[in-house]
Structure formats: structure tokens, C-alpha cells
Short mmCIF file of C-alpha atoms in Angstrom, two decimals:
data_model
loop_
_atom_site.label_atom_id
_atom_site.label_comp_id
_atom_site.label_asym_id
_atom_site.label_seq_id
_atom_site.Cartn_x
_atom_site.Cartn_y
_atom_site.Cartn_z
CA UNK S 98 24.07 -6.83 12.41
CA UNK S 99 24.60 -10.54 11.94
CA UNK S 100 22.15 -11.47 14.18
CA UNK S 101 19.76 -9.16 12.86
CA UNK S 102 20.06 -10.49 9.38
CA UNK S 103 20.47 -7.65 5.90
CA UNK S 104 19.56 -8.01 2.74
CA UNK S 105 21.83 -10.04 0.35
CA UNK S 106 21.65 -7.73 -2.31
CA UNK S 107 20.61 -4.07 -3.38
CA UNK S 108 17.95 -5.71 -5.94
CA UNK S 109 16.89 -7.40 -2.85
CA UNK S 110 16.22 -4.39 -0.88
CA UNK S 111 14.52 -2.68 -3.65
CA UNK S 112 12.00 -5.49 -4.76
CA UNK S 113 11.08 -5.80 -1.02
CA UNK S 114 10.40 -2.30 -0.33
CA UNK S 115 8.24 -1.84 -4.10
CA UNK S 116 6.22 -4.53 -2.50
CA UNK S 117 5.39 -3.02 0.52
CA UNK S 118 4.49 -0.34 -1.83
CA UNK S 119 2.81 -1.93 -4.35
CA UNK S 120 -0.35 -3.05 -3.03
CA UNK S 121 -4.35 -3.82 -3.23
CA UNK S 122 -4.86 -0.01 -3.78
CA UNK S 123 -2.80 -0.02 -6.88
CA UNK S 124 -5.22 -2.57 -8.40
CA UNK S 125 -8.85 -1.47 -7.45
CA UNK S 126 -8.60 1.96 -6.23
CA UNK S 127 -5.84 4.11 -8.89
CA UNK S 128 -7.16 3.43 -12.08
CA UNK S 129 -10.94 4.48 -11.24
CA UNK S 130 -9.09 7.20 -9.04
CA UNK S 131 -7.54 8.47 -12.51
CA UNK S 132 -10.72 7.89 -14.91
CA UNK S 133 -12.95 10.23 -12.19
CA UNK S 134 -10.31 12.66 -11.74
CA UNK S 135 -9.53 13.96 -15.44
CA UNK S 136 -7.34 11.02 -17.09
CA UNK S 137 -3.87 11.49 -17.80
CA UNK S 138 -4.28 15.28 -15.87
CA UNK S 139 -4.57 13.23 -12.64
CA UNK S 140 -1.75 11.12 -13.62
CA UNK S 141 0.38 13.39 -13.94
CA UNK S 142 -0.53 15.22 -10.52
CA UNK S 143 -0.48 11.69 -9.28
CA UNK S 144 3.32 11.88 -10.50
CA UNK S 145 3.92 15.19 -8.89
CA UNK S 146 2.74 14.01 -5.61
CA UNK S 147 5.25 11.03 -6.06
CA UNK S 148 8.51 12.62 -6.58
CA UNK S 149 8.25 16.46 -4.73
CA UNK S 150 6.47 14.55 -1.64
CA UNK S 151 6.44 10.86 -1.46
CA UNK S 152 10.01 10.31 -2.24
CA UNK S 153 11.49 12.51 0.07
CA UNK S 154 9.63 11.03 2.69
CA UNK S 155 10.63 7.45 1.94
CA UNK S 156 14.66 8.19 1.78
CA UNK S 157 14.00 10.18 4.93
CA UNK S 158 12.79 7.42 6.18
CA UNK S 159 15.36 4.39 4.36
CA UNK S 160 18.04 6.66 6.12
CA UNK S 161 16.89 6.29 9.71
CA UNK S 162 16.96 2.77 9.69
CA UNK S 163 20.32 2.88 8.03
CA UNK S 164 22.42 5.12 9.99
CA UNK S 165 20.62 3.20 13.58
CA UNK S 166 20.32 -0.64 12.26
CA UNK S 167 17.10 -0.36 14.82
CA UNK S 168 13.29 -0.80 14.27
CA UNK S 169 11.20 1.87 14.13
CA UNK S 170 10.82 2.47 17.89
CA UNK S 171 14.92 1.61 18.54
CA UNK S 172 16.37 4.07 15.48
CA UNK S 173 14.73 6.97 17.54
CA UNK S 174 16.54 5.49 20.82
CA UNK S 175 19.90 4.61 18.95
CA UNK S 176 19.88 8.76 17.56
CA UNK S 177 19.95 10.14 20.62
CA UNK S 178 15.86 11.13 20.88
CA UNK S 179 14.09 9.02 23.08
CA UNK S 180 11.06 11.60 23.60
CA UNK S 181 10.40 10.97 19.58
CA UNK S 182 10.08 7.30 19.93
CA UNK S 183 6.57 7.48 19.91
CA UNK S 184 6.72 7.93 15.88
CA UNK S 185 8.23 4.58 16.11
CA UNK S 186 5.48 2.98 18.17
CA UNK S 187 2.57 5.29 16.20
CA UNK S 188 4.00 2.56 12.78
CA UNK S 189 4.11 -0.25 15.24
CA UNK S 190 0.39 0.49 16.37
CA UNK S 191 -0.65 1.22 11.81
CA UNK S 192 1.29 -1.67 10.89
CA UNK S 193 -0.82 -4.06 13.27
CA UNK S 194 -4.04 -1.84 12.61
CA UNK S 195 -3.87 -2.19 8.63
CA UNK S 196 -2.94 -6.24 8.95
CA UNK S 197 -5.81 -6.96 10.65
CA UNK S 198 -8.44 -5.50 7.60
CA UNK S 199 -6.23 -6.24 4.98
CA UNK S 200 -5.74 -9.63 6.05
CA UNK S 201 -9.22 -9.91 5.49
CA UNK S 202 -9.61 -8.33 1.89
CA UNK S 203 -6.45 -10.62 0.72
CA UNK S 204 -8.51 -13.48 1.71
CA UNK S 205 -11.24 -12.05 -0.09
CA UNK S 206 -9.37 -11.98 -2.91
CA UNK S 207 -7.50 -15.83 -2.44
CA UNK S 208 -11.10 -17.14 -1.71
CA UNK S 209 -12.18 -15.92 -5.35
CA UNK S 210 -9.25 -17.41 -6.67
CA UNK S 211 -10.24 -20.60 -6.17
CA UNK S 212 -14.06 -19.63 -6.71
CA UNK S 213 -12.91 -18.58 -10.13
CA UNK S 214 -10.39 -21.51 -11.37
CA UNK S 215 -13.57 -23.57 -10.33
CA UNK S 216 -15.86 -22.01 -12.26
CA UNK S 217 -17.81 -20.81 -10.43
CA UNK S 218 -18.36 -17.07 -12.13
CA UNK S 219 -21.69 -16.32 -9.85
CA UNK S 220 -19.46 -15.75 -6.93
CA UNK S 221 -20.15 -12.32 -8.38
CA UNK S 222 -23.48 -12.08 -7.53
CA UNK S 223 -23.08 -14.01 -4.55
CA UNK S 224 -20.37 -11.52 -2.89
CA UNK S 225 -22.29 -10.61 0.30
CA UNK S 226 -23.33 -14.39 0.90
CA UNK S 227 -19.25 -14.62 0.40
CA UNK S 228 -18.59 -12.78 2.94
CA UNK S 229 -20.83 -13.24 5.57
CA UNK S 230 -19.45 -16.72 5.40
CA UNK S 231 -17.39 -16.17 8.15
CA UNK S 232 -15.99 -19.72 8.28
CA UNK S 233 -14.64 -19.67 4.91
CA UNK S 234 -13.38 -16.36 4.70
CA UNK S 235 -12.24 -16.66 7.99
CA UNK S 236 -9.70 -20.00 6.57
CA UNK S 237 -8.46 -18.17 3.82
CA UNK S 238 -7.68 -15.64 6.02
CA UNK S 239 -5.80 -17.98 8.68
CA UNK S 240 -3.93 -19.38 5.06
CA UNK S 241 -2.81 -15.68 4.37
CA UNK S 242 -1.73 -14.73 7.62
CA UNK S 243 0.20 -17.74 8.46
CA UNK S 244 1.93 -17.61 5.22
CA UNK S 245 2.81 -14.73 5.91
CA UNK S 246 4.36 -15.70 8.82
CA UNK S 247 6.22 -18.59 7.58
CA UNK S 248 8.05 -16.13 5.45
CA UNK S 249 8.84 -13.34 7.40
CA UNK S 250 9.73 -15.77 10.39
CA UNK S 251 12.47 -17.43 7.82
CA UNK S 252 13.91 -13.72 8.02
CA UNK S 253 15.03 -11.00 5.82
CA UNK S 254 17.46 -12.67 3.09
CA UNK S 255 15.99 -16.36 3.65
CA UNK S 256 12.19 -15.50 3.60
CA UNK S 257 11.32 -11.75 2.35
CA UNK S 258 14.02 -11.23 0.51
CA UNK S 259 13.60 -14.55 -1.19
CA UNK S 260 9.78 -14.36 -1.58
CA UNK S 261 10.16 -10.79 -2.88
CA UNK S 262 12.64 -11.89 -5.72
CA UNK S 263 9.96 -14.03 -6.61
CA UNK S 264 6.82 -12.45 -6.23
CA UNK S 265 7.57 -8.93 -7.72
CA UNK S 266 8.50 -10.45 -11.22
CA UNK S 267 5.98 -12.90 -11.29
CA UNK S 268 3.31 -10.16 -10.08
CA UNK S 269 5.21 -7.78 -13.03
CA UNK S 270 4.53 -10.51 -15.62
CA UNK S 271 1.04 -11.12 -14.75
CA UNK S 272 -0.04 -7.60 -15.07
CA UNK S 273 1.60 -7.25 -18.60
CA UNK S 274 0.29 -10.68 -19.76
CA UNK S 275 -3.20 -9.63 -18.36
CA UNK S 276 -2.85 -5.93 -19.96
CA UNK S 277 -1.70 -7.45 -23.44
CA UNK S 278 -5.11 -9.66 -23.41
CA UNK S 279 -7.32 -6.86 -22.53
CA UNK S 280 -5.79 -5.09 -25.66
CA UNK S 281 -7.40 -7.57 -27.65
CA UNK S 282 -11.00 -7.06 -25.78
CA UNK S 283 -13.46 -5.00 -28.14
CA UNK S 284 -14.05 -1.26 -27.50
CA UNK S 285 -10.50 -1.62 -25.78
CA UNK S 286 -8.96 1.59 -27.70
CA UNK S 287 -12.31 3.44 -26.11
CA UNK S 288 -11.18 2.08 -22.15
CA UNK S 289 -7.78 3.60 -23.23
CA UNK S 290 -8.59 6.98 -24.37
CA UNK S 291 -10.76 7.70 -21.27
CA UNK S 292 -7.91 6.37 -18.89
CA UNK S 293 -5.19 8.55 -20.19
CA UNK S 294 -6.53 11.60 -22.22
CA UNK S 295 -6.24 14.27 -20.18
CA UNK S 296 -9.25 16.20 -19.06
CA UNK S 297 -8.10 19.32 -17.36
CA UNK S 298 -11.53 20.74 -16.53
CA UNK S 299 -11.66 18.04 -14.28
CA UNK S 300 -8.84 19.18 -12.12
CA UNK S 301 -10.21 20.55 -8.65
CA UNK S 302 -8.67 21.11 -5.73
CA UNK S 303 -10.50 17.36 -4.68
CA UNK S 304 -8.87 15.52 -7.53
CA UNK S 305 -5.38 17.39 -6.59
CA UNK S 306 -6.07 16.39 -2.53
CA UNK S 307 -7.13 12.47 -3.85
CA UNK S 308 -4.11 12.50 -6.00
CA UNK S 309 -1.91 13.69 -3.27
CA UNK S 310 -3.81 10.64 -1.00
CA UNK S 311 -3.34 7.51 -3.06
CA UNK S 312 0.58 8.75 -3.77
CA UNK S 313 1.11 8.87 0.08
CA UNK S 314 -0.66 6.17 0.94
CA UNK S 315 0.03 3.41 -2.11
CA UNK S 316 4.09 3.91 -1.07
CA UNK S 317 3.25 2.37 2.45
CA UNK S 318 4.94 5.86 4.09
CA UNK S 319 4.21 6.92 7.70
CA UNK S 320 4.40 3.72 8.99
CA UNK S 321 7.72 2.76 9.66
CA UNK S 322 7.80 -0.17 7.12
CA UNK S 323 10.90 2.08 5.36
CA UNK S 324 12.56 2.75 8.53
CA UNK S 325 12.33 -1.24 9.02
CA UNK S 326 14.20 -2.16 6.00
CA UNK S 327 16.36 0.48 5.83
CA UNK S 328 17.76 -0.93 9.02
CA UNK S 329 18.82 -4.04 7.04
CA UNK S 330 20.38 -2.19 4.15
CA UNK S 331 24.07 -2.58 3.69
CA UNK S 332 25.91 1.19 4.11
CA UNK S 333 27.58 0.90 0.79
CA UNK S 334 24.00 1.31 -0.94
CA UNK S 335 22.90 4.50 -2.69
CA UNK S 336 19.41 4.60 -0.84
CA UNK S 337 18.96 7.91 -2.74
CA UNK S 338 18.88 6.44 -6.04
CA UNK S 339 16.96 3.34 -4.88
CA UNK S 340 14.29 5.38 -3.16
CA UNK S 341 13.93 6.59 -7.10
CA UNK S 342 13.46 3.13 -8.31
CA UNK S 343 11.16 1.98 -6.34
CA UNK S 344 8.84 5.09 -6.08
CA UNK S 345 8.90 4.47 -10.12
CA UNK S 346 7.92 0.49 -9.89
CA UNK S 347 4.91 1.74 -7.62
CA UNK S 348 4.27 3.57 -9.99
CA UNK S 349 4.63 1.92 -12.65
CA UNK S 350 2.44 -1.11 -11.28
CA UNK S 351 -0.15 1.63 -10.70
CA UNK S 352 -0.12 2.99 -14.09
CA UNK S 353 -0.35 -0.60 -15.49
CA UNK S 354 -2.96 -1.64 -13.81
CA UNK S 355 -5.09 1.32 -15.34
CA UNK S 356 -4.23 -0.20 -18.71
CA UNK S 357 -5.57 -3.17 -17.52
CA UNK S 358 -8.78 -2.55 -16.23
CA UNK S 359 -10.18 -0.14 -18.25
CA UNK S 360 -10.24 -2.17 -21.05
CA UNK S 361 -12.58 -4.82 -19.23
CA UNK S 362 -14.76 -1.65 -18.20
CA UNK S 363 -14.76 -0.65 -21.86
CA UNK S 364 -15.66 -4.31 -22.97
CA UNK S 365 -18.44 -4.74 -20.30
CA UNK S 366 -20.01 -1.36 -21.24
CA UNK S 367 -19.73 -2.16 -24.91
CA UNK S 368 -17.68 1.64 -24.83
CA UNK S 369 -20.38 3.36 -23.87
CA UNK S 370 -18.34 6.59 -22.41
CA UNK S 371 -21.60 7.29 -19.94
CA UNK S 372 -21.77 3.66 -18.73
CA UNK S 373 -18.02 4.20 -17.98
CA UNK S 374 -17.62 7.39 -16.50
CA UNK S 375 -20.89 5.37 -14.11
CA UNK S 376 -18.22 2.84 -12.97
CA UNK S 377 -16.70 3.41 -9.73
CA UNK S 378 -13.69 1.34 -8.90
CA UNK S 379 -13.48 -0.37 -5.23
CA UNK S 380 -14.75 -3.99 -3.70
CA UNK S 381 -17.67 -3.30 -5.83
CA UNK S 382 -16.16 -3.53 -8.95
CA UNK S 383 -13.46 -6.30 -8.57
CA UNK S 384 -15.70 -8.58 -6.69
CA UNK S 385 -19.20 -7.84 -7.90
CA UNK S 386 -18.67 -6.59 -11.62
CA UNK S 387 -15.37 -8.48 -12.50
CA UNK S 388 -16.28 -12.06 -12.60
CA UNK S 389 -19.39 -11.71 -14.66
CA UNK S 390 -16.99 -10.12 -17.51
CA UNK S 391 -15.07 -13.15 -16.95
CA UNK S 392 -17.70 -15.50 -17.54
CA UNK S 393 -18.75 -13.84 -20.61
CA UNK S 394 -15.17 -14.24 -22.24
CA UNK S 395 -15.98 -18.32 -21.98
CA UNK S 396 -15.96 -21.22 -20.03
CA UNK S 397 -12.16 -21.98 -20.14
CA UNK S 398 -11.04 -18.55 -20.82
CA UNK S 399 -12.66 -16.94 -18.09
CA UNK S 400 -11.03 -19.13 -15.88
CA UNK S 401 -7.84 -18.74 -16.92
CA UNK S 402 -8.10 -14.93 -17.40
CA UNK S 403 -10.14 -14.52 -13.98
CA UNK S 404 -7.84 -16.91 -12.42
CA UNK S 405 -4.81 -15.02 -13.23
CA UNK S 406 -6.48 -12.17 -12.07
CA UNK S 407 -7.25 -12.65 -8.86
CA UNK S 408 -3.93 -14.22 -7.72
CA UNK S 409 -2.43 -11.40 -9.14
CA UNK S 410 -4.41 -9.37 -6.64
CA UNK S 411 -3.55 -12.26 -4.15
CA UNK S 412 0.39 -11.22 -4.96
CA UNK S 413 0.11 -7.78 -4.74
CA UNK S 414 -1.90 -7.79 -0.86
CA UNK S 415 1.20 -10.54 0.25
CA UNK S 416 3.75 -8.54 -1.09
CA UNK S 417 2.52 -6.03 0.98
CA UNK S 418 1.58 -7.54 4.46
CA UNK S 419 4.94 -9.20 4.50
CA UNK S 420 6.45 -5.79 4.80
CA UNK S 421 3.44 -4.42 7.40
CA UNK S 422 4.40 -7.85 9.48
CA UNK S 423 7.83 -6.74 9.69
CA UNK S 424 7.64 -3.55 11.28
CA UNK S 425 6.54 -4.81 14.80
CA UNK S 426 8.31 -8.17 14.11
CA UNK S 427 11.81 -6.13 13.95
CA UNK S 428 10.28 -4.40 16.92
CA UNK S 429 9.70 -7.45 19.27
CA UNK S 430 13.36 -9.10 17.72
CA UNK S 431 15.31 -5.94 18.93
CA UNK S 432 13.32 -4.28 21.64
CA UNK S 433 11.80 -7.23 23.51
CA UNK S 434 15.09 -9.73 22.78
CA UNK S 435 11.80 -12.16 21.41
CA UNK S 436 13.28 -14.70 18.85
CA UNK S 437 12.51 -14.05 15.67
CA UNK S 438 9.96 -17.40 14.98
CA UNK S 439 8.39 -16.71 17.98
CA UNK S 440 7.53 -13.20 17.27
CA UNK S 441 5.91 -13.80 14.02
CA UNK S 442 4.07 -16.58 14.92
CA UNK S 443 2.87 -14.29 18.16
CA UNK S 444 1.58 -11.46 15.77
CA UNK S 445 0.04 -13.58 13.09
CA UNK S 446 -1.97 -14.60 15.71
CA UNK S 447 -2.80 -11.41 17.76
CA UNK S 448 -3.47 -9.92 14.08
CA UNK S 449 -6.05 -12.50 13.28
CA UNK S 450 -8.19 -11.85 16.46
CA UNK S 451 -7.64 -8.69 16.13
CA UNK S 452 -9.01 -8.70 12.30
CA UNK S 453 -11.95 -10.79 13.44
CA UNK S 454 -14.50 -7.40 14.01
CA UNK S 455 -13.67 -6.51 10.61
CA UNK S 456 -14.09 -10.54 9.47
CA UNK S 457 -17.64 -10.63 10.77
CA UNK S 458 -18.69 -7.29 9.42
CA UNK S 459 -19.16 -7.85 5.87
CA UNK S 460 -22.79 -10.11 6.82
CA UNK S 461 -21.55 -11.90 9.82
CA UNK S 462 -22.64 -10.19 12.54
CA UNK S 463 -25.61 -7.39 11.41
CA UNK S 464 -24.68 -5.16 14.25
CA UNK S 465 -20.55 -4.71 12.92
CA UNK S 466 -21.95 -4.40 9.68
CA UNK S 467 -23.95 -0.94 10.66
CA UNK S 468 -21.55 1.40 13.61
CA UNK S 469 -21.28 4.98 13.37
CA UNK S 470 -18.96 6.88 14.22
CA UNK S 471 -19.45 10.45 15.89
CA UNK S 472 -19.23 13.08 13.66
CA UNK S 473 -19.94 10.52 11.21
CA UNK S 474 -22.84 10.96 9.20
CA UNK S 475 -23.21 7.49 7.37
CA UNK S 476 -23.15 4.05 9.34
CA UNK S 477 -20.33 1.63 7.94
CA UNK S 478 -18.71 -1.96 8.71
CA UNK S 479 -16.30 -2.46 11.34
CA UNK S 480 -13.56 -3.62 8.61
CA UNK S 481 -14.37 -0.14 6.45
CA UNK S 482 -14.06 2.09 9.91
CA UNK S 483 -10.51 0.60 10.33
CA UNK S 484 -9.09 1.32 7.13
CA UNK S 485 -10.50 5.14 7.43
CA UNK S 486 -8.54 5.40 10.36
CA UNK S 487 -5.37 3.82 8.82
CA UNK S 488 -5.89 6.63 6.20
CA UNK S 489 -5.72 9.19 9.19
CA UNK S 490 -2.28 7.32 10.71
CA UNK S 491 -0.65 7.37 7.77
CA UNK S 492 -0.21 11.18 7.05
CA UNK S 493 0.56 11.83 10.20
CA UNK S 494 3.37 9.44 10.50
CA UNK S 495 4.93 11.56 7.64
CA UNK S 496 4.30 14.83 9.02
CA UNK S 497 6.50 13.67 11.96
CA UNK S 498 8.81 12.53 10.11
CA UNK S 499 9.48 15.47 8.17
CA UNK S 500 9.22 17.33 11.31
CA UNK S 501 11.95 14.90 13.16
CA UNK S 502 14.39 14.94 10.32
CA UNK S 503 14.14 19.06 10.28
CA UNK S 504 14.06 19.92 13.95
CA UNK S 505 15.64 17.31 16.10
CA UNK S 506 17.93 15.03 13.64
CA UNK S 507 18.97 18.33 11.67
CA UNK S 508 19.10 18.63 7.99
CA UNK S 509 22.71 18.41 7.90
CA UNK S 510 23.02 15.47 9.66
CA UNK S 511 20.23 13.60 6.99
CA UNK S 512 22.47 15.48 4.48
CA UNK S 513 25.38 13.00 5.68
CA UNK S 514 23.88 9.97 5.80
CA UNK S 515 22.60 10.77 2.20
CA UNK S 516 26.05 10.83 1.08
CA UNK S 517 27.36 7.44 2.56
CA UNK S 518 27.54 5.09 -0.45
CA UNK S 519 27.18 8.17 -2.75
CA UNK S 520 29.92 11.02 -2.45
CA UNK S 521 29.05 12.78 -5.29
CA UNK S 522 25.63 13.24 -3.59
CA UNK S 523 27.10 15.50 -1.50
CA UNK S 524 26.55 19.31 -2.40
CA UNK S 525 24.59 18.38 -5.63
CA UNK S 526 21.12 19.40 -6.75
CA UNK S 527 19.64 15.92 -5.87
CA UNK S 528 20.53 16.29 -2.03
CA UNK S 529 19.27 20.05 -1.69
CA UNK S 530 15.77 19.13 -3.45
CA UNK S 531 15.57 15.84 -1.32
CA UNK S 532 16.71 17.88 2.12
CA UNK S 533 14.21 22.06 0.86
CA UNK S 534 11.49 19.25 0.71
CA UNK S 535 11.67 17.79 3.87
CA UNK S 536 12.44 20.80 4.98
CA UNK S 537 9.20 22.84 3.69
CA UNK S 538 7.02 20.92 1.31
CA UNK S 539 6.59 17.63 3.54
CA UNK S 540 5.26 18.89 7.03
CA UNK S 541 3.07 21.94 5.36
CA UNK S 542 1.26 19.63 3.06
CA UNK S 543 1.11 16.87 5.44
CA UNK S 544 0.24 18.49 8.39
CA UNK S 545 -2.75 19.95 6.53
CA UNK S 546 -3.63 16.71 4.85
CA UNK S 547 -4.09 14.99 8.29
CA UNK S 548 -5.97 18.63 9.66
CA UNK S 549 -8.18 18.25 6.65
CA UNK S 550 -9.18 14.48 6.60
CA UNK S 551 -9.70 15.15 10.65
CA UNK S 552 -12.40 17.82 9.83
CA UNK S 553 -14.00 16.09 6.71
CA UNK S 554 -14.31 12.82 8.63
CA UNK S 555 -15.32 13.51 12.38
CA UNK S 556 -16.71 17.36 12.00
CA UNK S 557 -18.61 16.80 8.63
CA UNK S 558 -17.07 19.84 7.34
CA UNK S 559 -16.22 20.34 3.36
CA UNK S 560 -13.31 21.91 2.66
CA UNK S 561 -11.79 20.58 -0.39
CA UNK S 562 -14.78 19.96 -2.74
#
């Protein structure tokens, strides 16, 4: 355990793990994903999703890595199930996967940082010339990933820890310092009402299935991230109750975010409701639309507002690929005896060239920029076919975790580990809803999530909408 390294603290634990949660997707993709899908109605669907689903999965997951001390290849080894390992390397294999894209998009974001603090608010318009610039993406990226490295190779209470009990408030007081200006934005009241009145003739079994999508996928399940820190968690800490708190700071973060940006839509369409309900959130939108509403609040205040902005979106992609480092980090550490420097410093480099494809196909390279998939019926970059298939990973990682947990671990053994640092867990409602989900919510709904997006996405057929 010593040489492994834990987390100092129980605060510790959580703000790392709401970081790994809290992410690029609960800037640019949630609020647009609740103005298109009925408002407050998806919200609280959204919520739903969270807590009868999401949660579940993630203490499932936080106790794994607790009761082994492994990685998420070595806790299936250390239990006893060997043949199941393969979950472990299937997080291994998403955790490398989604760093090498989303390296990319955080340097996206860090590059308009700068752009913006300079003043230079026609970055907007100049977004594919951006990122066909393959040189200076491709340094921002290098910064990204090997700060990333640097912390995560200082190790869990001396880098993540630490950078987490930094980042997270600072990222918490940016978004509320951000959503208290766009309060003051014109037609503000107008962004509001559209983001959270509910709309209920909006609800279709497409808004319930993207609902049920960005929970699983903004609380970085599936992918052995959880499974990862749990293993550094001290056995005297409730995971139960801090699997609550941080589903509720994703969350949270999420729902703030919404109350920040529609706002700025409501100020750039002078709160037209048509021009609104027009806006589609996305790369578009934060890197196209944004800095243009920037520059119109004024020279100085544009920058600082933009600014602010962006490395807020520059916070909320490092809180994140600090965590989606450490899964095969703790993997090389434990499994391959690698030291820990040496490991990080290996990946952040394999991760780059692996994220190069997806660098050069946003205007590099014409030919990455336009590759089809079969079954596919539109062409798309390199960097955009990665991410689809991260969405596919994900689901499934938390179908077989459910599935593990139920049929090979046992329920009752989960139902023990539950109860260490919590006896009055034991027996209570809390523990029978947590176990009846993983039981038979989790691998129904998952298992048909990943049979679904497999049919949409390679067989072109439509069976949600």
C-alpha cells in the first residue's frame, strides 16, 4: 500500500474522482443537450439516469479497487477471476483511446486561451485555419499532455491529489463568477426560462436514450478510472456516501454550466426563442460562435470574460485526463513492476502519437479529415471517429461490470465491502437499492444501450427516434 501511494484524505478522493467526472462534455455538450430535449423535463431524466444507474455503477466500481488495492486489470486477478480481467484491460485500452482525442480538443481549448487574452476575437472565424495548424495545435497539445504527466508522475497524494484540491475549487469558482456575469447580459431571464422550463412534449424515447448517454458517459464509468482510485482509498471511508457526493458535483457542474451558457445564447440572439432553439451546442458553438459574443462585450471585457472562459474549459479537460492517465499508469506501476515516472512519461508519449490521426484531421491532412466508416453513412474526421467509438466502450464497460459484480463476485460479497467503513449500511434501504440495481437495472439498460448504439451506428438502423 505504501508503495503504491493513497489518498491523504477523503476530500481528496472525492475532488479527484468529480474531476474525472467533470469534464469537456459538461461544458459544451449538457446544456444544449437539455435546451433540445424539453428543459428542465430532461433535467430531471438527466437526474434519474444519475442516481438509479450511474451511481450504482460507480460504487460498484470504487469497491473493486478497494477491497483488491489493484488496477483495473490486477483487482480482477487479486478476486479470484482471472478469466474477467479482460474488463480491466477493455478501461486500459478506453482510457488510452479517449486521451489521445481529448488531448487534442484540450489543446484546442488552451490554444484559444491565449488567442483570447490576446485579443484576438477572430480566432472565431478562423477555427478551421486553427486547426489545420498542425504545428501549433500540435504544441499545445505536447503542453497538455506533459503536464499531465508531470502531475500524475508526482503520484496520487503529491500530484493528483494535490492538483485536484486545487483545480476543482478554482474550476467551481470560475463557473459561478462566469454564471453571475451572464446574469447581468440582456435577454438573460429569456436564456433562463428556455434552459429550465420544462417542456414535456418534448420527451421521446430519444431525449430519454440521450439523457441516459451524457449521465453515463459525463461520470467517466466503464472505464476503470473508479476502479483506479478506489484502489487508493483508505478502508475506513464510506465510498457509499462519497459515490453520492460526487455523482451530485458532476452534476452540479453540469447544471451550472447550463446557467451559464444560455445566457450568452440569449444575449447573442437578442432572445429570439427561434434563433435559440437554432443553436446547437458542440465545437461549433464554443469555438466558432463564442468568441464573437466575447468581442462584442468590449475590448477589455471580452478578454477577461473570454479568457476566463476558456481556461475554465482548459480546467475541466485536465481535471479529467489526469484521471484517464491514471488508469493504465496504475496498470504499468503494479502489473509491469514499471516505476511510476517512467510509466507516465512512457504513455504521455505513446498517447501523443497515438492522438496525432486525430491532430491532423481537423484541416491537416484532407484525406483524415473525410473516412467512412462501414455501415456509416456520413464521412467524418479521424479525431470525431474515435470519440464515437469511445461512446461504444464506455457502456459496455458498465454492462460488465454490473454483470461481474452479480454473477461472479456475488451480490453478497459487494454487499460486504459496502459495509466496511459504514456498519449501519448493512441491511438498510441504501445497500438493497445500490445492490436490486446492479442486480437488474444496470446490465438490462446497459446491455441494450451498447446493442442499440451498435445498430444505429454501423447498421444505419433507427430505433430510438
Amino acid at each position: 500500500m505504501a508503495a503504491r501511494g493513497s489518498f491523504d484524505s477523503r476530500l481528496g478522493f472525492i475532488l479527484a474522482s468529480a474531476g474525472s467526472a467533470v469534464g469537456l462534455g459538461n461544458i459544451w455538450k449538457f446544456p444544449f443537450e437539455v435546451g433540445q430535449g424539453g428543459g428542465a423535463a430532461f433535467v430531471v431524466i438527466y437526474l434519474i439516469c444519475c442516481f438509479v444507474l450511474c451511481y450504482p455503477i460507480m460504487v460498484a466500481e470504487i469497491a473493486i479497487g478497494r477491497k483488491t488495492q489493484r488496477n483495473a486489470v490486477g483487482a480482477f486477478n487479486a478476486l479470484g477471476f482471472k478469466s474477467w480481467n479482460f474488463v480491466g484491460y477493455l478501461g486500459v485500452i478506453a482510457g488510452l483511446v479517449i486521451l489521445s482525442f481529448y488531448n487534442v480538443i484540450a489543446a484546442w481549448a488552451f490554444g484559444y486561451f491565449w488567442e483570447i487574452i490576446g485579443a484576438n476575437f477572430a480566432i472565431g472565424q478562423q477555427f478551421g485555419e486553427f486547426t489545420a495548424n498542425w504545428v501549433k495545435v500540435g504544441l499545445y497539445a505536447i503542453i497538455f499532455m506533459s503536464t499531465t504527466a508531470f502531475v500524475v508522475s508526482r503520484g496520487i497524494s503529491g500530484g493528483i491529489e494535490r492538483a485536484a484540491k486545487i483545480l476543482m475549487p478554482v474550476l467551481l469558482v470560475l463557473v459561478l463568477g462566469l454564471v453571475a456575469y451572464a446574469m447581468t447580459l440582456d435577454h438573460s431571464m429569456v436564456g433562463l426560462k428556455f434552459y429550465l422550463q420544462p417542456d414535456f412534449s418534448k420527451v421521446t424515447p430519444s431525449v430519454v436514450y440521450s439523457a441516459l448517454s451524457q449521465a453515463f458517459f459525463s461520470l467517466s464509468l466503464g472505464m476503470g478510472a473508479l476502479i483506479t482510485f478506489g484502489s487508493y482509498v483508505s478502508r475506513q471511508t464510506n465510498i457509499v456516501s462519497a459515490g453520492a457526493i460526487i455523482t451530485v458535483t458532476d452534476v452540479s457542474v453540469a447544471v451550472l454550466a447550463g446557467l451559464m451558457m444560455f445566457p450568452f445564447v440569449a444575449y447573442m440572439t437578442q432572445g429570439d426563442l427561434d434563433a435559440m432553439k437554432a443553436v446547437s451546442g458542440g465545437p461549433g458553438f464554443i469555438f466558432v460562435t463564442l468568441p464573437g459574443i466575447f468581442e462584442s462585450l468590449g475590448p477589455m471585457l471580452g478578454r477577461i470574460v473570454g479568457g476566463v472562459f476558456f481556461l475554465l474549459l482548459s480546467f475541466a479537460a485536465f481535471t479529467s485526463t489526469m484521471s484517464l492517465m491514471e488508469v493504465p499508469a496504475a496498470y504499468l506501476v503494479d502489473e509491469k513492476k514499471i516505476s511510476r515516472p517512467k510509466a507516465t512519461w512512457i504513455l504521455a508519449t505513446a498517447i501523443f502519437l497515438i492522438g496525432i490521426p486525430s491532430l491532423l484531421s481537423y484541416g491537416a491532412v484532407e484525406m483524415l479529415g473525410n473516412l467512412k466508416l462501414p455501415g456509416v453513412a456520413k464521412s467524418m474526421p479521424f479525431l470525431d471517429i474515435v470519440a464515437m467509438i469511445s461512446d461504444i466502450i464506455l457502456p459496455l464497460g458498465g454492462f460488465l461490470i454490473a454483470t461481474f459484480v452479480t454473477l461472479a463476485w456475488k451480490r453478497r460479497n459487494f454487499d460486504e465491502e459496502l459495509a466496511v467503513g459504514d456498519e449501519a449500511l448493512r441491511g438498510s434501504w441504501l445497500q438493497g437499492y445500490v445492490n436490486f440495481s446492479i442486480a437488474w437495472i444496470c446490465p438490462f439498460i446497459l446491455g441494450a444501450m451498447f446493442i442499440i448504439t451498435i445498430l444505429e451506428t454501423f447498421f444505419g438502423m433507427n430505433i430510438i427516434n
